[in-house]
Short mmCIF file of C-alpha atoms in Angstrom, two decimals:
data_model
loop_
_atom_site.label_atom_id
_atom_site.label_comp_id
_atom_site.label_asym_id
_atom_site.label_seq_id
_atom_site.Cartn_x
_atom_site.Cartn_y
_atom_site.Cartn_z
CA UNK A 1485 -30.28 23.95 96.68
CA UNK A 1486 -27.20 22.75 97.74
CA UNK A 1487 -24.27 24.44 96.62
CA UNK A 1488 -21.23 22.00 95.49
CA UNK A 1489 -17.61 22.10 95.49
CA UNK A 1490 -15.79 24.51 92.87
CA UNK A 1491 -18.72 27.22 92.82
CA UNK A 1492 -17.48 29.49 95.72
CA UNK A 1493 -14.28 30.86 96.32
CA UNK A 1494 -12.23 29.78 98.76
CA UNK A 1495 -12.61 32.49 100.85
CA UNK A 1496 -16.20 32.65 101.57
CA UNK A 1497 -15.90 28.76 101.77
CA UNK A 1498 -14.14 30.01 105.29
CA UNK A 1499 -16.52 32.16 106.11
CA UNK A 1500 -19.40 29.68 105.88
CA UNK A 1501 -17.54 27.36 108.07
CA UNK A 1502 -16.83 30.13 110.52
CA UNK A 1503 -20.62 30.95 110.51
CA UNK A 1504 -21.35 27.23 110.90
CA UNK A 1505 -18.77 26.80 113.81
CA UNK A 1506 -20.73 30.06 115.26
CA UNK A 1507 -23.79 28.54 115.30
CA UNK A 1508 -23.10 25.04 116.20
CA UNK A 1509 -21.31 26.08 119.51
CA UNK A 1510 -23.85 28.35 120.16
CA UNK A 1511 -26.60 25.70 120.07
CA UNK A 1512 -24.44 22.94 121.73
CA UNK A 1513 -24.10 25.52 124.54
CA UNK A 1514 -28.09 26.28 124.44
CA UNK A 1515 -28.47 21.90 124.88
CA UNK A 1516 -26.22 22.06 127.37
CA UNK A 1517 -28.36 24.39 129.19
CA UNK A 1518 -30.76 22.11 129.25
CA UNK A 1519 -32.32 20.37 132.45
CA UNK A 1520 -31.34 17.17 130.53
CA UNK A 1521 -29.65 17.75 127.17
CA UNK A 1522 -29.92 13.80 126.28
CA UNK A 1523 -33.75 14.01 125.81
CA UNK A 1524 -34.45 15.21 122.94
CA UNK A 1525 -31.02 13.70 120.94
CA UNK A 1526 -33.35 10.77 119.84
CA UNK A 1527 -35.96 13.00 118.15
CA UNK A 1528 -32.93 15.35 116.45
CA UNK A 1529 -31.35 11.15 115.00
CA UNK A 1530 -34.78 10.42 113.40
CA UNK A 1531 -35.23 13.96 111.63
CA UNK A 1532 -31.91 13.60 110.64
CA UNK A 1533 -32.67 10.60 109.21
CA UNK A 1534 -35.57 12.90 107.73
CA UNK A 1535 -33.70 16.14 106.55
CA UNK A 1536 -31.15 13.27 104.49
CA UNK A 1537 -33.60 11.61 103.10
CA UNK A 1538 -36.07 14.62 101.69
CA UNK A 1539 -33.38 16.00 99.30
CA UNK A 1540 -34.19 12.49 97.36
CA UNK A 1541 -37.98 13.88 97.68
CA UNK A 1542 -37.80 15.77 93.78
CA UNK A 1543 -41.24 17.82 92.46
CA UNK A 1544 -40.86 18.57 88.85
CA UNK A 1545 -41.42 22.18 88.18
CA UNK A 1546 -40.39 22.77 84.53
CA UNK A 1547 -37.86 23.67 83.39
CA UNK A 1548 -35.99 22.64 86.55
CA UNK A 1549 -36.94 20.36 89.28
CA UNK A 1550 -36.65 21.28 92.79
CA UNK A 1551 -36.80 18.73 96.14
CA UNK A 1552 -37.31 19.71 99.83
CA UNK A 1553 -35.08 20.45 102.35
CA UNK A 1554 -37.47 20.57 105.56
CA UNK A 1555 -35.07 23.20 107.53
CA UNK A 1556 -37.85 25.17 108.67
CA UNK A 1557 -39.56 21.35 110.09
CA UNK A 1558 -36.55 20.64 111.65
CA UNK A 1559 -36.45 24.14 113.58
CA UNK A 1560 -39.68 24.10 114.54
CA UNK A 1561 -39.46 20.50 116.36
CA UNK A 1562 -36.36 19.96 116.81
CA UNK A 1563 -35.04 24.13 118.40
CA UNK A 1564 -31.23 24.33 119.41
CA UNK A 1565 -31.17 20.53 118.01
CA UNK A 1566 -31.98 21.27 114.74
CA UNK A 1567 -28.20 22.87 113.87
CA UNK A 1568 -26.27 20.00 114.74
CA UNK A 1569 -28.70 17.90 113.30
CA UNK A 1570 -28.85 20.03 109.95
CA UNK A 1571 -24.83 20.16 109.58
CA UNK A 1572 -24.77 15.99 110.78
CA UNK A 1573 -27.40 15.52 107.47
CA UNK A 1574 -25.41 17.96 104.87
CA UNK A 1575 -22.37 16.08 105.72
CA UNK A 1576 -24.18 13.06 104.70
CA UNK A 1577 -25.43 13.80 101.42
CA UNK A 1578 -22.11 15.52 100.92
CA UNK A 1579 -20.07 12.53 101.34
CA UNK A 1580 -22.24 9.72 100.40
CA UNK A 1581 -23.94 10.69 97.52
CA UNK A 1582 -21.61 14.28 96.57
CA UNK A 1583 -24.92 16.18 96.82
CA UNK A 1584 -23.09 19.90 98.17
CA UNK A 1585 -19.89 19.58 99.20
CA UNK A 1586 -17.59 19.43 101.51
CA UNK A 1587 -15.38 22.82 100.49
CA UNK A 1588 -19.16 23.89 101.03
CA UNK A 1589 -20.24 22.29 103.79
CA UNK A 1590 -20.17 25.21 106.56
CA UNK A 1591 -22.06 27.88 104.02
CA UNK A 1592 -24.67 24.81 102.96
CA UNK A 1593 -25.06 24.44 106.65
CA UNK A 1594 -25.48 28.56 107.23
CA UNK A 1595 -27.59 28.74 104.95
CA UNK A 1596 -30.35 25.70 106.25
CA UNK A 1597 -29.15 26.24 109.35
CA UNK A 1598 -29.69 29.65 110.80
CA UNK A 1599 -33.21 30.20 109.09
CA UNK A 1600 -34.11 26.61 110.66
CA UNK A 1601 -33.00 28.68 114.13
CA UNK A 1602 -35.22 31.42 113.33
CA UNK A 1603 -38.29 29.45 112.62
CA UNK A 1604 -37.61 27.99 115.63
CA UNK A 1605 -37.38 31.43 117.15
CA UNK A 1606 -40.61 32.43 115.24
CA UNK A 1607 -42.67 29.68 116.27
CA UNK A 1608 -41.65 30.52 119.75
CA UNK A 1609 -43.11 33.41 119.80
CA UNK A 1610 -46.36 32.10 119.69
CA UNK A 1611 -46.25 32.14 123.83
CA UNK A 1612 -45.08 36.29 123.70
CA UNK A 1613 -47.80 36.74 121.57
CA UNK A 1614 -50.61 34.15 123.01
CA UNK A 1615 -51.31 32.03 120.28
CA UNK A 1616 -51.49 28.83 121.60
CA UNK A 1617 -55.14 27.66 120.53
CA UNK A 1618 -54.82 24.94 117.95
CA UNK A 1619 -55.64 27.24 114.65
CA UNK A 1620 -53.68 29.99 115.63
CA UNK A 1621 -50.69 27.04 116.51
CA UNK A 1622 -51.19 25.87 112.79
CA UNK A 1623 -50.89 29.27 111.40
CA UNK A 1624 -47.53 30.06 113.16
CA UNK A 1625 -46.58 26.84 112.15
CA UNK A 1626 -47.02 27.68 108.68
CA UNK A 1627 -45.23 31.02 108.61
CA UNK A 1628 -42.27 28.95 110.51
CA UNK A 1629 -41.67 26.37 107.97
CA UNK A 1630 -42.29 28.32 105.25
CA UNK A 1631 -39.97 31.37 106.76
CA UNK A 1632 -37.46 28.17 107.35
CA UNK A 1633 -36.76 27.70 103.27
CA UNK A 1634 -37.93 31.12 102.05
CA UNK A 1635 -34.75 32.75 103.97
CA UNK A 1636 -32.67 29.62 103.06
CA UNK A 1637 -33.51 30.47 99.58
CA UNK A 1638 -33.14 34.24 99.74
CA UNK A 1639 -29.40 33.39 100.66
CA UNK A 1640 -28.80 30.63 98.42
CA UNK A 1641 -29.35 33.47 95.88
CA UNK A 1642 -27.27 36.54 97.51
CA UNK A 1643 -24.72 34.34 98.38
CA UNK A 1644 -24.25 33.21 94.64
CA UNK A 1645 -25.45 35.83 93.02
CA UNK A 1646 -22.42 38.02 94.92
CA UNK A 1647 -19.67 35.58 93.72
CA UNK A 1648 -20.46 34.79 90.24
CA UNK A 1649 -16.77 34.39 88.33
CA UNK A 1650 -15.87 37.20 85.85
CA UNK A 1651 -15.26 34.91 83.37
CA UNK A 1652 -18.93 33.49 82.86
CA UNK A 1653 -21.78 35.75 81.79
CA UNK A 1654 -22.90 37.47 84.70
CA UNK A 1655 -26.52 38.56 83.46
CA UNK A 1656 -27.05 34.68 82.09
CA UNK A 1657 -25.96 33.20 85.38
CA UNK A 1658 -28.08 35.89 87.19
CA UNK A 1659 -31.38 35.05 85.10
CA UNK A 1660 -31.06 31.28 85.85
CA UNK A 1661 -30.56 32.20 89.71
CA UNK A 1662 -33.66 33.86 89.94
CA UNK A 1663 -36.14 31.36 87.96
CA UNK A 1664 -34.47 28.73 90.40
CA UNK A 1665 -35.08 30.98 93.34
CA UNK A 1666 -38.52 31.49 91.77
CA UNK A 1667 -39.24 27.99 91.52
CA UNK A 1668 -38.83 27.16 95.27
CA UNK A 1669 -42.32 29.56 96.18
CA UNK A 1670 -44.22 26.06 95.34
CA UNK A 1671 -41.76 24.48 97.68
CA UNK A 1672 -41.98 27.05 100.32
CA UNK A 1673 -45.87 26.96 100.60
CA UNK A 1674 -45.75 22.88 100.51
CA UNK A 1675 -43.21 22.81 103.19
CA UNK A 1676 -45.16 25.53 105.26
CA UNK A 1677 -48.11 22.83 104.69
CA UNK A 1678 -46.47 20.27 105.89
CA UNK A 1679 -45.23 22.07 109.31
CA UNK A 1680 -48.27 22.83 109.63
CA UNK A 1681 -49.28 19.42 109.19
CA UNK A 1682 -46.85 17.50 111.85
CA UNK A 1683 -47.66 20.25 113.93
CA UNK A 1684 -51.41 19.92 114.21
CA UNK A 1685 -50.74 16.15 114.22
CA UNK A 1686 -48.31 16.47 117.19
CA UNK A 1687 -50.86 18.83 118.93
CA UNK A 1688 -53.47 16.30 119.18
CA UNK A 1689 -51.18 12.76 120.00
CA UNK A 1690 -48.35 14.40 121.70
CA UNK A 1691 -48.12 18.24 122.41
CA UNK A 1692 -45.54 18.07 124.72
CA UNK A 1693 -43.28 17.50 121.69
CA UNK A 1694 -43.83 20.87 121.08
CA UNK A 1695 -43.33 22.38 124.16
CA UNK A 1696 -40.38 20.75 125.79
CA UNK A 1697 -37.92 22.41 123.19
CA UNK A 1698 -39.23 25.56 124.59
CA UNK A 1699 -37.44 28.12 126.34
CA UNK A 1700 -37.85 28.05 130.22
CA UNK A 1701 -39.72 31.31 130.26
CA UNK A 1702 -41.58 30.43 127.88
CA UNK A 1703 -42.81 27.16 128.63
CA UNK A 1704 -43.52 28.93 132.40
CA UNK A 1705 -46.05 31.53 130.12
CA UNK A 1706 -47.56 28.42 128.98
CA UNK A 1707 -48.30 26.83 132.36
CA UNK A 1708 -49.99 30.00 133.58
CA UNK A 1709 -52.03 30.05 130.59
CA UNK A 1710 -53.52 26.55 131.58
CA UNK B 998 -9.51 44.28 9.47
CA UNK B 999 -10.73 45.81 13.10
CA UNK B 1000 -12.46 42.45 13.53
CA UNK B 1001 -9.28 40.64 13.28
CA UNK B 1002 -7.64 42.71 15.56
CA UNK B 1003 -10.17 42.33 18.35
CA UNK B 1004 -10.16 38.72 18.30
CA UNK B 1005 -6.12 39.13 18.14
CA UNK B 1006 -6.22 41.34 21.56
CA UNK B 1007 -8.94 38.76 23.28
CA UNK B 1008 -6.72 35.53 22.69
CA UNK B 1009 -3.96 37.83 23.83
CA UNK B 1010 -5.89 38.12 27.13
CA UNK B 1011 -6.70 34.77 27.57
CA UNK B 1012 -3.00 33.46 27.13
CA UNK B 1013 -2.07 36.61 30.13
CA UNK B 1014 -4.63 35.97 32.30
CA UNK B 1015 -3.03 34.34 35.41
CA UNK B 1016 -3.01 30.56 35.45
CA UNK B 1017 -4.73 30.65 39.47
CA UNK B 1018 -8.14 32.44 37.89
CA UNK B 1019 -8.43 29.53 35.47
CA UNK B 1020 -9.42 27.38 38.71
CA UNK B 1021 -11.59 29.78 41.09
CA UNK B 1022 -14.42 26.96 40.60
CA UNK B 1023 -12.41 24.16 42.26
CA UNK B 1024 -12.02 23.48 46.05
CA UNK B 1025 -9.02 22.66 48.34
CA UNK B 1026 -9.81 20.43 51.15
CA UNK B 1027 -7.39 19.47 54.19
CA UNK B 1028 -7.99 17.82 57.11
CA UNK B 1029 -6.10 17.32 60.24
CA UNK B 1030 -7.17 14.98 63.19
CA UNK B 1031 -7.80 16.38 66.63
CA UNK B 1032 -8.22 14.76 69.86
CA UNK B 1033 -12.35 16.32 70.94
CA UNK B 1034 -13.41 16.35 74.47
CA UNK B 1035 -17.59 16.18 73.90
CA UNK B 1036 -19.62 16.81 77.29
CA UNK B 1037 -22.70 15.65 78.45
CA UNK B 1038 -24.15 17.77 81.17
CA UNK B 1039 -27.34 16.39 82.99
CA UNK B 1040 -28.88 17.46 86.39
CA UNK B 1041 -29.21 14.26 88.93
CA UNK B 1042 -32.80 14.61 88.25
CA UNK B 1043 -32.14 13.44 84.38
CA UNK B 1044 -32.74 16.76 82.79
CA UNK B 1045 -29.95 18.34 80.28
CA UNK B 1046 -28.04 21.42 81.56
CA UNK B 1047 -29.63 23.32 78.76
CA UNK B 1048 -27.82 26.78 77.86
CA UNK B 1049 -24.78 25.84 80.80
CA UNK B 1050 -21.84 27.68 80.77
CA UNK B 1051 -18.85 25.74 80.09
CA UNK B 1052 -15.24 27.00 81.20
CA UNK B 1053 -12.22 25.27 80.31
CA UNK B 1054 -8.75 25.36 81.92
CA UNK B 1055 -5.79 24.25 79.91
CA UNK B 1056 -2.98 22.54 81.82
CA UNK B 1057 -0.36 25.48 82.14
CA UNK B 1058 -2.67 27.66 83.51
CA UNK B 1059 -5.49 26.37 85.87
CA UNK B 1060 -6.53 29.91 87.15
CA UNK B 1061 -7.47 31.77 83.23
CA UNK B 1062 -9.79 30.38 81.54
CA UNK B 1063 -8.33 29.10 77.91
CA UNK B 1064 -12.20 29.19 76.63
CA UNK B 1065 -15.65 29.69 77.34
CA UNK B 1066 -18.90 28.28 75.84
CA UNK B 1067 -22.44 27.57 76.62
CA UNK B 1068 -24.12 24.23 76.90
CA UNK B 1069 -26.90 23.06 73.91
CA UNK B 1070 -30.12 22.43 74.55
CA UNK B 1071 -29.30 18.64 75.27
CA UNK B 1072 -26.47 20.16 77.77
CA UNK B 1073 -23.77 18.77 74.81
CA UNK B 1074 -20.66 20.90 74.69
CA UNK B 1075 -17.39 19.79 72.01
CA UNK B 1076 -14.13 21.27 72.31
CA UNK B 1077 -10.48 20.69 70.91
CA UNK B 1078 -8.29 21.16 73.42
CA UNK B 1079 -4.98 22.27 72.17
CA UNK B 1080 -2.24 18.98 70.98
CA UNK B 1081 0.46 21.59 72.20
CA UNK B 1082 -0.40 21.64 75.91
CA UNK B 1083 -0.65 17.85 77.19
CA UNK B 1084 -1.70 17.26 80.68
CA UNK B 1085 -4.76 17.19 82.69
CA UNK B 1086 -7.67 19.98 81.45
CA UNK B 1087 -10.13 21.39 83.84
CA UNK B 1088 -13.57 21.65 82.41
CA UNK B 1089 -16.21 23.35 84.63
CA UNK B 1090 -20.05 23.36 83.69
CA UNK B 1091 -22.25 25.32 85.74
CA UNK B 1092 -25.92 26.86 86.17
CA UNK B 1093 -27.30 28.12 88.65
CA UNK B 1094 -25.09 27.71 91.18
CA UNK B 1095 -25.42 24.13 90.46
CA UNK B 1096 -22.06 22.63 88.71
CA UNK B 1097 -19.16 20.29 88.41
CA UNK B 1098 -15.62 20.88 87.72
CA UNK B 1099 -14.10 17.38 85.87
CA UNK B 1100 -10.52 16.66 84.74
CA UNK B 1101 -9.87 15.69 81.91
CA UNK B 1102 -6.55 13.71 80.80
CA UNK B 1103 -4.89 15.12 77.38
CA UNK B 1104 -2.17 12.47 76.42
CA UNK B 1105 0.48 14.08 74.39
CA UNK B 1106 0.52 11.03 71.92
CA UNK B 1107 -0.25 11.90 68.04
CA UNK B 1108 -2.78 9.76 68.03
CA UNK B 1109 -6.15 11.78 67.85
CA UNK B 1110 -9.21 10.36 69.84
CA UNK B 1111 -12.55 11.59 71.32
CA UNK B 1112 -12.90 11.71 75.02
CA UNK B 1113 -16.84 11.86 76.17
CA UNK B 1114 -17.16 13.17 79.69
CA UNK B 1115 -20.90 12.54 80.92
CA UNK B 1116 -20.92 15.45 83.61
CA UNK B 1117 -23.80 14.65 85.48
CA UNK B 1118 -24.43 17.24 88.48
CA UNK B 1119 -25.62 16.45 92.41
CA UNK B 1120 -25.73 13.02 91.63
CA UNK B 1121 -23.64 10.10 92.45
CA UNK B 1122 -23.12 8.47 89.11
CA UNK B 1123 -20.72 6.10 89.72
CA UNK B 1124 -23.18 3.90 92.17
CA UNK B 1125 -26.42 1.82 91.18
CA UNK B 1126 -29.19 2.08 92.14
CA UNK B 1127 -29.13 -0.97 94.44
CA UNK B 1128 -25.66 0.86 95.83
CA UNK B 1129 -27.24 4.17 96.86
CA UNK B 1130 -30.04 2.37 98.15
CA UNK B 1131 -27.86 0.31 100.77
CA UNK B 1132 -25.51 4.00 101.57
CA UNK B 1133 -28.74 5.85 102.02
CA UNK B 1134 -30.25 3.20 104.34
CA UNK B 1135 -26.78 2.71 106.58
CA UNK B 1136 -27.38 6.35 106.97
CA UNK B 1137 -31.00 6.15 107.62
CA UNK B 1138 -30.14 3.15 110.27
CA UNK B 1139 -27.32 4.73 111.95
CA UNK B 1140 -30.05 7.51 112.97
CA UNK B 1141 -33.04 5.45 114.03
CA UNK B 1142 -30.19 3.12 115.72
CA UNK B 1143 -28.70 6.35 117.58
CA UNK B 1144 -32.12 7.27 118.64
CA UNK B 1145 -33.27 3.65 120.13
CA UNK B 1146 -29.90 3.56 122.28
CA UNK B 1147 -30.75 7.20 123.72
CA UNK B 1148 -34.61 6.34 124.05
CA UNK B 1149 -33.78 3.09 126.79
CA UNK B 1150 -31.79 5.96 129.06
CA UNK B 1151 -28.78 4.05 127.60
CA UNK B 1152 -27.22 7.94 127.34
CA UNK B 1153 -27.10 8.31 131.20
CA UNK B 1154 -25.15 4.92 131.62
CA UNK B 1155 -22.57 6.55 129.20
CA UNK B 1156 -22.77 9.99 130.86
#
């Protein structure tokens, strides 16, 4: 689901890297925030080292095969981190192994990026809403990760589906978007699964990996809750 | 009598009939030889770029396209480009969003040959498999390394 160099015009190859530039400074100013914005940077290296590696990670879902990107993971653990550390990962793949692009790069990173900053946002709201008891936790989780590549994946599609060429069959090109876009559901329930997974797992050896990338307030909500 | 004259007016047909009829049964074969640019388009995954649309850019004019196609079932395309416009040809294959553009080099020699472009997309082709295991694990390394040095508090010595 990474797009490559040559597909997009030029123009809304600018765009994505004004987006990306958006975001990025926005988070960077978010860690900065931070009582100590060093903390968590070891955490945001290793599921760097995780987002690079699961785009290796293929399932087979005839005709096409799709792997997993993990934005919506990297969201829910990682919060504010999880930009930087998407756009450090895409640039990676990009230039290692020409997986993307680098013409590409900023709307590659919009598009992982700001769902991964929703789900982070989602699973967040957990404290608003009180659902901090362990099944409850899961099921946010869930919805998170699985928001994290269904969104990505929504627009993957409007993105290309907008700037297909005039010179290439439009309704062909549009028919082969949507059964790839169809073929990520699989991948969007497995990668809600496995949030849902590291979360529970985190909940019971180390839970306050999932609070301290909390908002202030909402970390406060969680000390009054006990 | 009117026997003789039929047979006179038939062999007077025959001998006007024109002399081209007299071979509409035979065959006229040329051949020329043309330099073919045959593609091979594969995801990274292995799979053919079945039904892929294929544009091609000829040398003068890298913004038309010169001609379109679509990809086999195998992901095989074969074009000619034309002899009359040597330089480099842009061939793009794409599905999906997914896609490579590849240049192509047309000499402007006489001599006819067949170039085979394997256009294999996401993937790093050039590289083994004992190459991309070494650049993925620098990568992998470089992480887990950044993280020890910020675990031991090394971050606030540096801050």
């Amino acid at each position: 689901m990474h797009i490559p160099d040559g597909i997009l015009p030029l123009a809304v190859c600018g765009a994505g890297y004004a987006t990306t530039a958006t975001l990025t400074w926005y988070s960077l100013r978010q860690i900065q925030r931070r009582p100590d914005p060093h903390a968590m940077v070891p955490r945001a290296a290793l599921l760097t080292a995780v987002f690079f590696v699961a785009s290796w990670i293929h399932i087979p879902l005839p005709p096409i095969s799709v792997h997993l990107i993990l934005n919506g993971l990297l969201g829910v653990i990682l919060g504010w981190y999880a930009m930087p550390a998407i756009l450090v990962g895409l640039f990676f793949q990009a230039v290692m192994f020409q997986h993307g692009g680098i013409t590409t790069l900023g709307v590659n990173a919009t598009l992982m990026g700001l769902p991964a900053l929703l789900a982070y946002g989602l699973f967040q709201l957990r404290f608003v809403l009180h659902l901090t008891g362990r099944f409850a936790t899961g099921a946010v989780a869930f919805v998170a990760g699985a928001l994290g590549l269904g969104l990505a994946v929504l627009l993957f599609y409007g993105v290309l589906v907008a700037t297909i060429p005039a010179n290439l069959d439009v309704a062909t090109e549009q028919a082969a978007l949507t059964l790839i876009a169809l073929a990520h559901i699989p991948v969007v329930i497995i990668e809600g699964i496995l949030t849902t997974l590291v979360v529970l797992f985190l909940l019971r050896v180390k839970p306050e990996l999932l609070t301290d990338n909390a908002p202030v307030g909402a970390t406060a909500l969680l000390s009054e809750q006990g | 009598m009117p026997m003789r004259l039929v047979l006179l007016a038939l062999w007077g047909a025959l001998l006007l009939m024109p002399a081209g009829a007299s071979y509409a049964h035979s065959v006229s074969v040329e051949h020329t030889l043309e330099t073919v640019i045959a593609l091979a388009a594969t995801y990274d995954s292995g799979e053919p770029m079945a039904g892929a649309q294929v544009t091609v850019y000829a040398p003068n004019d890298p913004t038309t396209a010169w001609h379109t196609g679509t990809c086999d079932e195998m992901g095989r395309y074969r074009f000619a480009p034309d002899p009359a416009l040597p330089g480099t040809w842009t061939i793009q294959v794409r599905q999906a969003g997914h896609g490579k553009t590849i240049y192509v080099e047309v000499g402007s020699s006489t001599t006819p040959a067949t170039s085979a472009a394997l256009v294999q997309v996401g993937s790093a082709a050039p590289y083994t498999l004992l190459q991309l295991i070494v650049m993925g694990g620098t990568v992998v390394w470089g992480c887990i390394g950044t993280a020890l040095f910020l675990r031991g508090g090394a971050a606030d010595a540096y801050s």
